[in-house]
Coordinates of C-alpha atoms and ligand atoms in Angstrom, one line a residue:
X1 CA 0.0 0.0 0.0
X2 CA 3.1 2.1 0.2
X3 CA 2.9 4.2 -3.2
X4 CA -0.9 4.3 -2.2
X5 CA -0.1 6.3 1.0
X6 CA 2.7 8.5 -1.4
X7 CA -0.3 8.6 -4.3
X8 CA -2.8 9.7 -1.5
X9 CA -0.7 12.6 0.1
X10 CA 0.0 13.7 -3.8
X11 CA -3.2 14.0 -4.3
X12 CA -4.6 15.5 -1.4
X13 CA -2.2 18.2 -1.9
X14 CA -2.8 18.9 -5.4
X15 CA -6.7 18.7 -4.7
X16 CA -6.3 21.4 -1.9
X17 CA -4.5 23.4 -4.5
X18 CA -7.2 22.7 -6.6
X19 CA -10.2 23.4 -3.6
X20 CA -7.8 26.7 -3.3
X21 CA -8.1 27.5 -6.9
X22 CA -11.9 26.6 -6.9
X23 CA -12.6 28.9 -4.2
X24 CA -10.8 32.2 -5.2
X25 CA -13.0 31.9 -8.2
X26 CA -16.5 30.7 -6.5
X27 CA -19.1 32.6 -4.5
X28 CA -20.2 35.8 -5.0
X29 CA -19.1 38.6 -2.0
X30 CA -21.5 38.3 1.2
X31 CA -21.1 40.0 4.2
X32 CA -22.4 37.3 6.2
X33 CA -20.5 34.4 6.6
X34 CA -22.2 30.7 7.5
X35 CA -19.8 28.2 8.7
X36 CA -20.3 25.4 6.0
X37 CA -20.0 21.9 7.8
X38 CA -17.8 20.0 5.3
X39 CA -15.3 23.1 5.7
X40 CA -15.5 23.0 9.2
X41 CA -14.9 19.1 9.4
X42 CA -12.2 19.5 7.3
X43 CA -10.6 22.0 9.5
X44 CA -11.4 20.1 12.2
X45 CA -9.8 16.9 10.6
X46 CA -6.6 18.9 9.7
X47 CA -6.0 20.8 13.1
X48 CA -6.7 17.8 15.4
X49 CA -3.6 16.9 15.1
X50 CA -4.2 14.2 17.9
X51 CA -6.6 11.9 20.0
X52 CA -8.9 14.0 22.3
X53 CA -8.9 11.9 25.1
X54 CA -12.1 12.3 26.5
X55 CA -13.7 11.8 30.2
X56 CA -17.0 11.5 29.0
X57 CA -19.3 8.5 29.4
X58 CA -20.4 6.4 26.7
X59 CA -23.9 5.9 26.3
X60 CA -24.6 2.2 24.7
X61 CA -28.0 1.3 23.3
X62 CA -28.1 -2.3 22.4
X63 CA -30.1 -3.3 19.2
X64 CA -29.1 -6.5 18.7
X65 CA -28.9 -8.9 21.3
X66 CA -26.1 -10.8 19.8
X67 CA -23.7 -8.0 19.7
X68 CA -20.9 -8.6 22.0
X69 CA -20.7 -5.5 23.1
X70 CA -17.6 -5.6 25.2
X71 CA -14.7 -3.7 25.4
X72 CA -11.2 -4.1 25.0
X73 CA -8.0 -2.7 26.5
X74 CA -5.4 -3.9 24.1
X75 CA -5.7 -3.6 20.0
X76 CA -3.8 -7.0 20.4
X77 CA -6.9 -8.2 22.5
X78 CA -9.0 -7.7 18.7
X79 CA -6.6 -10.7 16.7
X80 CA -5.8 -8.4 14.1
X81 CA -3.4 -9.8 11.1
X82 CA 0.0 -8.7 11.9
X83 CA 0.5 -6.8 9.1
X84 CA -2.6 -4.4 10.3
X85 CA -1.3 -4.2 14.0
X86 CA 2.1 -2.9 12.7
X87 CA 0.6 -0.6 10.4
X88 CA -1.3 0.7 14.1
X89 CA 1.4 0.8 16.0
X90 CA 3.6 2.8 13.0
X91 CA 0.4 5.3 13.2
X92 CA 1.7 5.9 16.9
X93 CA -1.6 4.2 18.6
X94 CA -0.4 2.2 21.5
X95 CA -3.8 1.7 23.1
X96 CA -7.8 2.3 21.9
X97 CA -9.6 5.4 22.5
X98 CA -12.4 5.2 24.4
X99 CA -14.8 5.0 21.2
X100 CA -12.6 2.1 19.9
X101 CA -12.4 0.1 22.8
X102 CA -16.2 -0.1 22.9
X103 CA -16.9 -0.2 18.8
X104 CA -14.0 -2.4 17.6
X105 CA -15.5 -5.6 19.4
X106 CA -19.0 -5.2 17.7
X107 CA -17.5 -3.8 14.5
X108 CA -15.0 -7.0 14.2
X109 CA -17.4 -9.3 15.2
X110 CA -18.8 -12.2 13.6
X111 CA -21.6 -12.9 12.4
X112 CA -21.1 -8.9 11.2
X113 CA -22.7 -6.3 13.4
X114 CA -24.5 -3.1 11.9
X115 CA -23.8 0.1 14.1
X116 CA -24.6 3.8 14.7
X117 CA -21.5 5.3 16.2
X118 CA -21.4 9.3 17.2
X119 CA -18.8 10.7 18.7
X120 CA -17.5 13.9 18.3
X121 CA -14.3 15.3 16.4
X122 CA -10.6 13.9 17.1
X123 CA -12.0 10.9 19.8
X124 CA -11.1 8.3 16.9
X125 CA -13.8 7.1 15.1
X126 CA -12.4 7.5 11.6
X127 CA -9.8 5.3 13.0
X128 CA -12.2 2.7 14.3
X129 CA -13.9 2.2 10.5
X130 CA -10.9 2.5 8.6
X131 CA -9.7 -0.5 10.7
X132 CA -13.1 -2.5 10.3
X133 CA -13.2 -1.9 6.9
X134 CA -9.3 -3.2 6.4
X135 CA -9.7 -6.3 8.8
X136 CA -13.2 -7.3 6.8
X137 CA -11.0 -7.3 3.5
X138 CA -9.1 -9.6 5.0
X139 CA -11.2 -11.4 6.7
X140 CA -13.7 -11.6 3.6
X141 CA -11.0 -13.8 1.6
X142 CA -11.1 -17.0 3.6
X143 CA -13.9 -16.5 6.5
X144 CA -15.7 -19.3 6.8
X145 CA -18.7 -17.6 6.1
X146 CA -17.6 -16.7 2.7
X147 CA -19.4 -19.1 0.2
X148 CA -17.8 -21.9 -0.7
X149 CA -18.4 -21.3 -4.2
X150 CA -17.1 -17.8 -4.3
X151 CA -13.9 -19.5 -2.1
X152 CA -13.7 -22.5 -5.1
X153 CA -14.5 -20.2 -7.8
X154 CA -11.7 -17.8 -6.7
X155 CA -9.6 -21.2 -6.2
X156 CA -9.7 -21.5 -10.1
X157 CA -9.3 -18.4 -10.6
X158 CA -5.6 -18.5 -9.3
X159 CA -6.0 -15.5 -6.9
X160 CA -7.3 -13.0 -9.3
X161 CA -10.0 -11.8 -7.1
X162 CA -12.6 -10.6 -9.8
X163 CA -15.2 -10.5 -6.7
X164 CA -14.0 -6.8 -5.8
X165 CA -14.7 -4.5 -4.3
X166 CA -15.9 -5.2 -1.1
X167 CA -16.0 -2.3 0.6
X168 CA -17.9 1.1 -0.1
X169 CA -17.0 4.2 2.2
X170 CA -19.0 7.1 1.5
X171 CA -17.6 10.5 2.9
X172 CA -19.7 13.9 1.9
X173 CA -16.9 15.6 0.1
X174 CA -14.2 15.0 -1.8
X175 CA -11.5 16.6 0.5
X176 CA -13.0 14.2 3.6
X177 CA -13.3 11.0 1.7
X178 CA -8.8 12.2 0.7
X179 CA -8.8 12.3 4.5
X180 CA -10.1 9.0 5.3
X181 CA -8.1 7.5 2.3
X182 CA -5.0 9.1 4.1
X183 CA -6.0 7.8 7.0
X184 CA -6.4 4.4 5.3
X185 CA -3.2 4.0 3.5
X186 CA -1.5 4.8 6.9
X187 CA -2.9 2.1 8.8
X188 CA -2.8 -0.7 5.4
X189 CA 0.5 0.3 4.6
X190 CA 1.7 -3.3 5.4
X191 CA -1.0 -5.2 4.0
X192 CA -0.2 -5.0 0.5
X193 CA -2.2 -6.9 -1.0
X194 CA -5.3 -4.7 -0.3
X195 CA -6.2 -2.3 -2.6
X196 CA -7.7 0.9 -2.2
X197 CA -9.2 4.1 -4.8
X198 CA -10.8 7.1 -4.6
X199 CA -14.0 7.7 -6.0
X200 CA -13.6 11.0 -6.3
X201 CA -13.8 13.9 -9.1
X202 CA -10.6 13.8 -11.0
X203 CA -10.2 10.1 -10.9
X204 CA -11.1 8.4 -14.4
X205 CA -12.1 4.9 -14.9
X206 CA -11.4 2.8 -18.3
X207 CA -15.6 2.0 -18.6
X208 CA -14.6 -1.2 -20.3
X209 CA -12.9 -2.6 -17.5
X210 CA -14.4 -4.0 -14.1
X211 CA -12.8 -2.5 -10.9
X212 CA -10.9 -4.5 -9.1
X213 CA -9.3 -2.7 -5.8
X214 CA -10.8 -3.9 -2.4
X215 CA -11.8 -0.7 -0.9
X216 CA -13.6 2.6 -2.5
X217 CA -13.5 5.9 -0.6
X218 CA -15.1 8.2 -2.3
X219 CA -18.5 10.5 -2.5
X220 CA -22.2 9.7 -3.3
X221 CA -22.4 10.8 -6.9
X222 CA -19.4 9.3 -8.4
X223 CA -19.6 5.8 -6.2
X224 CA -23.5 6.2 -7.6
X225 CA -21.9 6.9 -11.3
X226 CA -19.0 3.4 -10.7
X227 CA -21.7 1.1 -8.9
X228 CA -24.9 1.6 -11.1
X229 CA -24.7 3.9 -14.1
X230 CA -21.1 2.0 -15.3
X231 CA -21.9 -1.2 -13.6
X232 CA -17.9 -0.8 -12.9
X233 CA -18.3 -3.3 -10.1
X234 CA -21.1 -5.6 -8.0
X235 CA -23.1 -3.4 -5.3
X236 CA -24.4 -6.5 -4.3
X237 CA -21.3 -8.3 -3.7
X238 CA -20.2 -5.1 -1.1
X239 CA -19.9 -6.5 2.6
X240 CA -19.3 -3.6 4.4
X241 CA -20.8 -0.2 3.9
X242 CA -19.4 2.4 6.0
X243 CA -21.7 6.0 5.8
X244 CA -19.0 8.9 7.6
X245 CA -19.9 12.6 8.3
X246 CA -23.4 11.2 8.4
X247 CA -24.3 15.4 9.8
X248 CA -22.1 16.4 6.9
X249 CA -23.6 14.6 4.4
X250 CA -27.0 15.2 5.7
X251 CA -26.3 19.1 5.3
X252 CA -24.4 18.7 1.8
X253 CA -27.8 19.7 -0.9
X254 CA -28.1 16.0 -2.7
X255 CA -26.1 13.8 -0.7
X256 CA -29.2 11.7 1.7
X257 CA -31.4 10.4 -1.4
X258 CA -27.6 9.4 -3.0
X259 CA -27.3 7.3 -0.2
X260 CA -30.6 5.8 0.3
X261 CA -30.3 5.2 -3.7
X262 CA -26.7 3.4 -3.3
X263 CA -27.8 1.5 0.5
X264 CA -31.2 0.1 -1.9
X265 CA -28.6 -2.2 -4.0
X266 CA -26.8 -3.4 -1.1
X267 CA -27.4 -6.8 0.2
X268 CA -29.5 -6.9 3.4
X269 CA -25.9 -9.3 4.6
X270 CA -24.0 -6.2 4.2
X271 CA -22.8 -5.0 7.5
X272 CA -23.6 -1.4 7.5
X273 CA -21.8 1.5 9.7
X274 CA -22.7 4.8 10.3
X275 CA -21.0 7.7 12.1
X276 CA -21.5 11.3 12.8
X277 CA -20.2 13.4 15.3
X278 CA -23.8 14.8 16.2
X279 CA -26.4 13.2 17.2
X280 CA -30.0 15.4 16.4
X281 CA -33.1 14.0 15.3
X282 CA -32.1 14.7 11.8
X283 CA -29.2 12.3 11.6
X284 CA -31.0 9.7 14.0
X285 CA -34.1 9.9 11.7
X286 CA -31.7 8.9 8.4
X287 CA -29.4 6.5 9.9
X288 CA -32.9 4.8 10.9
X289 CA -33.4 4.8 6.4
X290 CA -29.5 2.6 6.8
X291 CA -29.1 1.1 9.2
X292 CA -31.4 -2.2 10.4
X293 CA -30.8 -3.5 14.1
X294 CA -28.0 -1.1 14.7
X295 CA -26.0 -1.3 17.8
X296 CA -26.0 2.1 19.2
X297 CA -23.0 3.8 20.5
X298 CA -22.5 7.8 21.8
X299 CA -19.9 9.4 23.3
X300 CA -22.4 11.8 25.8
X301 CA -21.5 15.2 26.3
X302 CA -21.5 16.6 29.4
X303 CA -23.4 19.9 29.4
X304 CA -20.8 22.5 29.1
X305 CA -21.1 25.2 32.2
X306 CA -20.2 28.5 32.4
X307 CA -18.9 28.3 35.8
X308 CA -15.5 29.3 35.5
X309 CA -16.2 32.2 32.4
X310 CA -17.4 36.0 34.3
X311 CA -19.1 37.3 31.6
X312 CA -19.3 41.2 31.1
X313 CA -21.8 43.7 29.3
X314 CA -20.3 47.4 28.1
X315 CA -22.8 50.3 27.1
X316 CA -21.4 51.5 23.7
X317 CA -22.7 54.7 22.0
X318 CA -21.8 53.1 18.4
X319 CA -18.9 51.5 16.5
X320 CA -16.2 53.7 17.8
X321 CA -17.4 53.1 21.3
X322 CA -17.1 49.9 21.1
X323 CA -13.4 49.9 19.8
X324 CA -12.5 52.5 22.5
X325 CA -14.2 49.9 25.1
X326 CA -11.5 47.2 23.9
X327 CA -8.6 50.1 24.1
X328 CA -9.4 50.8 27.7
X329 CA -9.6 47.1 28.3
X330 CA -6.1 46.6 26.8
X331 CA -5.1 49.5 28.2
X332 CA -5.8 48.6 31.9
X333 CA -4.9 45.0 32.1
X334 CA -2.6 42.5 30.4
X335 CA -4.3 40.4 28.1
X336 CA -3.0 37.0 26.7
X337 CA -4.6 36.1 23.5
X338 CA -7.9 36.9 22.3
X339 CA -10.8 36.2 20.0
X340 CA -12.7 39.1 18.6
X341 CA -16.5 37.9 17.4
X342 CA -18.2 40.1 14.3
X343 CA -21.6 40.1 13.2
X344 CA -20.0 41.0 9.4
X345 CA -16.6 40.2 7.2
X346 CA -17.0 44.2 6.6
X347 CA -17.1 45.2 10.5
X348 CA -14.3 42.3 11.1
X349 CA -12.2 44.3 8.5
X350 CA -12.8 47.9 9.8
X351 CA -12.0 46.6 13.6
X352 CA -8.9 44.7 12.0
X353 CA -7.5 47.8 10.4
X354 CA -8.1 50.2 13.4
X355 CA -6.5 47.5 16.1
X356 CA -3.3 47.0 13.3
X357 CA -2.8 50.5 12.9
X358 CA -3.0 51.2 17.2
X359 CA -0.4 48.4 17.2
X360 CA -2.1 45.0 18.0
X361 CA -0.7 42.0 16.2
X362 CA -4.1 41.1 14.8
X363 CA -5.3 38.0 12.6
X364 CA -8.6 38.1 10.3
X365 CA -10.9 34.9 9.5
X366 CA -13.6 34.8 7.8
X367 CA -15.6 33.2 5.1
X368 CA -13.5 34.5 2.1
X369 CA -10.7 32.3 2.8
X370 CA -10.3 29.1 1.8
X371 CA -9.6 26.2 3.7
X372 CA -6.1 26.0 3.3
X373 CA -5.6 29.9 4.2
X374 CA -8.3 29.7 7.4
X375 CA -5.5 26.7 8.5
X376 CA -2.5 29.2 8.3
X377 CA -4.3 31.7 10.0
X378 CA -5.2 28.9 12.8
X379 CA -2.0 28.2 12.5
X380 CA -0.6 31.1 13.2
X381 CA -2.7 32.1 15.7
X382 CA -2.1 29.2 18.1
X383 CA 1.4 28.9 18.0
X384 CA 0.9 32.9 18.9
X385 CA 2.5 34.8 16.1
X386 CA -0.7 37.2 16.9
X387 CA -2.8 38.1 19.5
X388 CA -5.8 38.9 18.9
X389 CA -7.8 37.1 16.3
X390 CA -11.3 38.6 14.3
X391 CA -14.0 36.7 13.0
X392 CA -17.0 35.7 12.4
X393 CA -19.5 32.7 12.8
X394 CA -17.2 31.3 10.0
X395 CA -15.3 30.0 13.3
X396 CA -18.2 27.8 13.7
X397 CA -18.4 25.2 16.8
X398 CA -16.8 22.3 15.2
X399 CA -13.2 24.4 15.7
X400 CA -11.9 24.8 19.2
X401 CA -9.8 27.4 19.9
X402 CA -8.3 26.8 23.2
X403 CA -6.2 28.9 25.2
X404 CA -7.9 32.0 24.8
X405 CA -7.5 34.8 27.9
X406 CA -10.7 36.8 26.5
X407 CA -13.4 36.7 24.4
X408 CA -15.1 39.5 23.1
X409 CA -18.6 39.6 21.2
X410 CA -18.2 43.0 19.2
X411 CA -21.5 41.7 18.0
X412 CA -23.7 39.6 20.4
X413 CA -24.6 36.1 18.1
X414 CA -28.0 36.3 17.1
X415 CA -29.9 33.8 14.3
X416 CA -31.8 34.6 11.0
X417 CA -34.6 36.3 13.4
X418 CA -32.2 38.1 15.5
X419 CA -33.2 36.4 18.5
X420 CA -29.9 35.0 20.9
X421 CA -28.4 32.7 19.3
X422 CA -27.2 31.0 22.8
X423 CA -25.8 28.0 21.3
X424 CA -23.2 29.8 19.4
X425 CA -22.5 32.2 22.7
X426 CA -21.5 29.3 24.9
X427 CA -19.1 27.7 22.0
X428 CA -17.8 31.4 21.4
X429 CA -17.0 32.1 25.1
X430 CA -16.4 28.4 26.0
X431 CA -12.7 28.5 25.6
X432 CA -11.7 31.0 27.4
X433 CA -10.0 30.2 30.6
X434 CA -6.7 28.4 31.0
X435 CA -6.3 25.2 33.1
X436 CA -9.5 26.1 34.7
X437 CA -8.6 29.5 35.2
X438 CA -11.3 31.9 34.9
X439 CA -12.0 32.8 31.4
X440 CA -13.8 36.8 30.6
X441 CA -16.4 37.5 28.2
X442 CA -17.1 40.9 27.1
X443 CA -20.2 41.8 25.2
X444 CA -20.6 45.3 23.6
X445 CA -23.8 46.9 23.3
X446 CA -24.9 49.8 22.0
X447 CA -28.7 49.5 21.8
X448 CA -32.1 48.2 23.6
X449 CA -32.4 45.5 21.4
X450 CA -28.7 44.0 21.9
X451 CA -29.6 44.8 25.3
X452 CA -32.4 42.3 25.0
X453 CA -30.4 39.7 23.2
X454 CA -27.7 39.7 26.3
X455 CA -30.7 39.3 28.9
X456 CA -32.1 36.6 26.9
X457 CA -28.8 34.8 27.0
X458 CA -28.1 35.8 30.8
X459 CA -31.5 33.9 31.3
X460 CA -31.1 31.2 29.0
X461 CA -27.9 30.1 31.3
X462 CA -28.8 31.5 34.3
X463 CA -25.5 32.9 35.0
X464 CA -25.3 36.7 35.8
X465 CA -24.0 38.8 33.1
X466 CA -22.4 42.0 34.7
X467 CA -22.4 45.4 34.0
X468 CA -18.8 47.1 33.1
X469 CA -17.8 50.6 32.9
X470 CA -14.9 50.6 30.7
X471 CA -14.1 54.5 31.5
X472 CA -13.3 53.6 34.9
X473 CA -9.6 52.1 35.2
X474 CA -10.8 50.4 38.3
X475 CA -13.6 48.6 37.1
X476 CA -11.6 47.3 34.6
X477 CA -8.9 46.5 36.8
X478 CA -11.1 44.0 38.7
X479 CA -12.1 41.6 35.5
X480 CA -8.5 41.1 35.2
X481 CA -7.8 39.7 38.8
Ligands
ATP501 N1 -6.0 4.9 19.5 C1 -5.4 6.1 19.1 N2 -4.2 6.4 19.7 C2 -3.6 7.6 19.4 N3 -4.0 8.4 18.5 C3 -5.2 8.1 17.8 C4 -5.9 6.9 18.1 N4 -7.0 6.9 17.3 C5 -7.0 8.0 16.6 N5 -5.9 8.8 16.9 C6 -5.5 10.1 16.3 O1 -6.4 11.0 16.8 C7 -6.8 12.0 15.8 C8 -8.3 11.9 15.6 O2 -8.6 10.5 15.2 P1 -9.8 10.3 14.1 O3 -9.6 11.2 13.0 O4 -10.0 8.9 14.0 O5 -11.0 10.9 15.1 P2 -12.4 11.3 14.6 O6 -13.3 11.1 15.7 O7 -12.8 10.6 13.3 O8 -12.2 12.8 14.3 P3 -12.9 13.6 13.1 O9 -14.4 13.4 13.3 O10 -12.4 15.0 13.1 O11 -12.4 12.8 11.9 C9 -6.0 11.6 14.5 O12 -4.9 12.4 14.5 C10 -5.6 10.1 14.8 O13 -4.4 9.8 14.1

C-alpha cells in the first residue's frame, strides 16, 4: 500500500491546491459568513492533530442482542493480522480510545454487526472504520462464512479476485473521503495486497474494464456513477458499507437520497456502519433509512457550564465606542490572546485595520478564505505569532480554539430572526480560561435590542452577566484579577 499512502498525500495536496483554486474563483461577495459543515470538518480533521482523550461517558444502546458488546484494552486483544497491527502501532496508537475500545469488538465481530457510532471530532472514530473496513477485507477472503463457491470459484481463478470491491465508504466531500483515504493508506500500509481508490472527481475509470481494488472511498455521486450507471463493479457483492460525516452529508444539498439510492442495491448481509459526530433527530431519523438492528454507541456530552467564564456587558454609544471599550480594556490589564467575534466580514475588517494601525498584532478569518488559508491563520494564531484574532461565525463550533485569555462579542450572536443565538455564545466564550482559570467574556452593546439579546442569553444560562464601565480604570482593573 506504500505508493498508495505517497499517491494519497500527492493528491490530497494537489486537490487542496485545486479546492484553493476553486474557491478564489466561486461565491459571490456576502457580508455574512455561515460556517459550512464539510469546511469545518475539514478543518477540524486537519487541526486535530491528535486523539482527544475524553472523560465522558459512553452511552450504549443495544439493538441486537447478539452484539458482543464488550470492550477491550489492548488492540492485540481484537486478533488483528500482523501486518494491520504494525501498520497501528507505526500510526503511533499504542492503546484504543475510548470509542474504539467499545466499537472495535461489535464492529470486528462475527456474524457482522451493523452500528450507529457518534462521537465527536478527534476521539477516533475514523480510525475505528478505517480498521473494520481493512480487517473485513481480509477477513472476507477465507472466512468461513464466505461461500464456498465464491472460495472455489476464486480457487480456479488462481487468486485474481474478480469479486472486488468489497468495501464502499461514502464521505460527503471529496476533500473528507482524501482524509479518510490518508488515514487508510496509513494504517494498510503493510498489508499490501489490499487495494484501495478514490472515488472521487478527477479520478477516471477505463468503462470497459471491471474495478478490481478492495476498498472505495469516495463521495455519493461518483460511487453512484461506478456502482450503477457504469456497472464498474457488484453493489451487491459489497460486505461492508461504512456511511461517515453522516451530519455532513446530511447538510451537503443531494447527498441523503444518493445514499438511500446506493444502500437500496446493497445486500441486506451487508454489514452497514454509520458515524457522525452529532447526534440530532435529523441524523438519527436517516441513519434509521440505513441502518437495520443497529447497535448504538455515543460518546455523551456533558453539558458545558459557564462556571468558571465571568461574563461582562459594556454600554457603547456606536462603532467607535465599542473599539475605544476594547482600548481601555487593553489599556488597563494584560491580556494574553484573544478572540474578537463580528456580526459581518465588513465590521471584522474595519476593527482589523483600526486595532493593526493602534499596534495590535491582529489576525482576520472569515468566510473569504479558503480552507487551506483559514488553516495558516489557525495556525498562526495558536502557535501565537498574533494576539488577537477577528472573525466571524465562520469560526463555527466544530473548531476549538483553546487557550484564549478573552473573548469579546463586538457583536452579540443572534440567528436569522435576531433572536440569541445561545448556542453559538456558549461555543464562542467556552474557551476562554486556562487550566481552569477563569475565562472573561465581554459583550458590547450599543442598543435596547442587543440589550435584550444579552438578557435573553443571561436567562437562557442563568449565570449573571455583569455590568462594566470601561471609563473607569478600576472597574476594569477588577475583570483582570
Ligand atoms: N487509538 C489512538 N491512539 C492515538 N491516536 C489516535 C488513536 N485513534 C486516533 N488517533 C489520532 O487522533 C486523531 C483523531 O482521530 P480520528 O480522525 O480517527 O478521530 P475522529 O473522531 O474521526 O475525528 P474527526 O471526526 O475529526 O475525523 C487523529 O490524528 C488520529 O491519528
Amino acid at each position: 500500500m506504500g505508493d498508495w499512502a505517497k499517491k494519497a498525500e500527492d493528491q490530497e495536496v494537489s486537490k487542496l491546491v485545486d479546492k484553493l483554486n476553486l474557491d478564489s474563483k466561486s461565491g459571490e461577495e456576502t457580508d455574512f459568513d455561515v460556517a459550512d459543515p464539510a469546511e469545518t470538518s475539514l478543518l477540524i480533521k486537519i487541526l486535530g492533530k491528535g486523539l482527544v482523550n475524553t472523560k465522558l461517558s459512553l452511552d450504549i444502546q443495544q439493538k441486537n442482542p447478539n452484539s458482543p458488546l464488550h470492550s477491550v484494552k489492548t488492540f492485540e486483544a481484537l486478533h488483528l493480522k500482523a501486518s494491520l497491527l504494525k501498520g497501528i502501532y507505526a500510526m503511533g496508537f499504542n492503546t484504543p480510545s475510548k470509542i474504539q475500545e467499545t466499537a472495535l469488538p461489535t464492529l470486528l465481530a462475527d456474524p457482522p454487526q451493523n452500528m450507529i457510532a457518534q462521537s465527536q471530532s478527534g476521539t477516533g472514530k475514523t480510525a475505528a472504520f478505517v480498521l473494520a473496513m481493512l480487517s473485513r477485507v481480509n477477513v472476507g477472503l477465507n472466512h468461513p462464512q464466505t461461500p464456498f463457491r465464491l472460495r472455489a470459484d476464486r480457487a480456479t481463478r488462481a487468486g485474481t479476485l474478480l469479486d472486488y470491491p468489497r468495501v464502499l465508504c461514502l464521505s460527503p466531500t471529496y476533500e473528507l473521503a482524501i482524509q479518510t483515504g490518508e488515514v487508510a493508506a496509513r494504517m494498510g500500509q503493510f498489508c499490501r495486497e489490499i487495494k484501495l481508490r478514490f472515488a472521487v472527481r478527477g479520478e477516471e475509470v477505463d468503462r470497459s474494464k471491471k474495478i478490481e481494488e478492495h476498498i472505495l472511498i469516495g463521495t455519493p455521486g461518483k460511487l453512484l456513477d461506478w456502482g450503477i450507471k457504469f456497472r464498474l463493479f457488484d453493489m451487491k457483492k459489497i460486505t461492508v458499507f461504512v456511511l461517515d460525516e453522516a451530519d455532513v452529508m446530511i447538510a451537503t444539498q443531494g447527498h441523503h437520497d444518493q445514499c438511500i439510492r446506493i444502500h437500496k442495491m446493497l445486500n441486506p448481509h451487508c454489514q452497514m456502519l454509520f458515524f457522525s459526530a452529532t447526534y440530532g433527530k435529523e441524523v438519527m431519523d436517516f441513519a434509521r433509512l440505513i441502518v437495520a438492528d443497529p447497535t448504538i454507541i455515543r460518546l455523551m456530552r456533558e453539558e458545558e457550564s459557564l462556571e468558571n467564564i465571568k461574563q461582562y456587558y459594556v454600554k457603547c454609544k456606536n462603532e467607535e465606542g465599542k473599539y475605544n471599550a476594547i482600548q481601555n480594556i487593553y489599556g488597563c490589564i494584560s491580556v494574553g490572546q484573544a478572540i474578537i467575534f463580528c456580526h459581518t466580514r465588513r465590521t471584522a475588517a474595519w476593527l482589523a485595520a483600526k486595532m493593526t494601525s493602534d499596534g495590535h498584532s491582529v489576525a482576520v478569518l472569515t468566510g473569504d478564505l479558503t480552507v487551506v488559508q483559514r488553516l495558516d491563520v489557525l495556525d498562526r494564531f495558536r502557535s501565537g505569532l498574533e494576539k488577537v484574532l477577528i472573525t466571524t461565525n465562520i469560526l463555527s463550533r466544530g473548531i476549538d480554539i483553546e487557550q484564549v485569555t478573552i473573548v469579546v462579542n463586538f457583536d452579540l450572536p443572534v440567528d436569522v430572526d435576531g433572536k440569541a443565538d445561545c448556542e453559538t455564545y456558549l461555543h464562542r466564550i467556552g474557551r476562554t480560561g486556562r487550566f481552569g482559570k477563569s475565562g472573561i467574556a465581554i459583550n458590547l452593546i450599543t442598543d435596547e435590542k442587543t440589550m435584550k439579546v444579552c438578557s435573553d442569553i443571561e436567562k437562557h444560562f442563568n449565570k449573571k452577566i455583569e455590568v462594566l464601565n470601561t471609563d473607569s480604570a478600576d472597574d476594569i482593573e477588577k475583570i483582570g484579577t
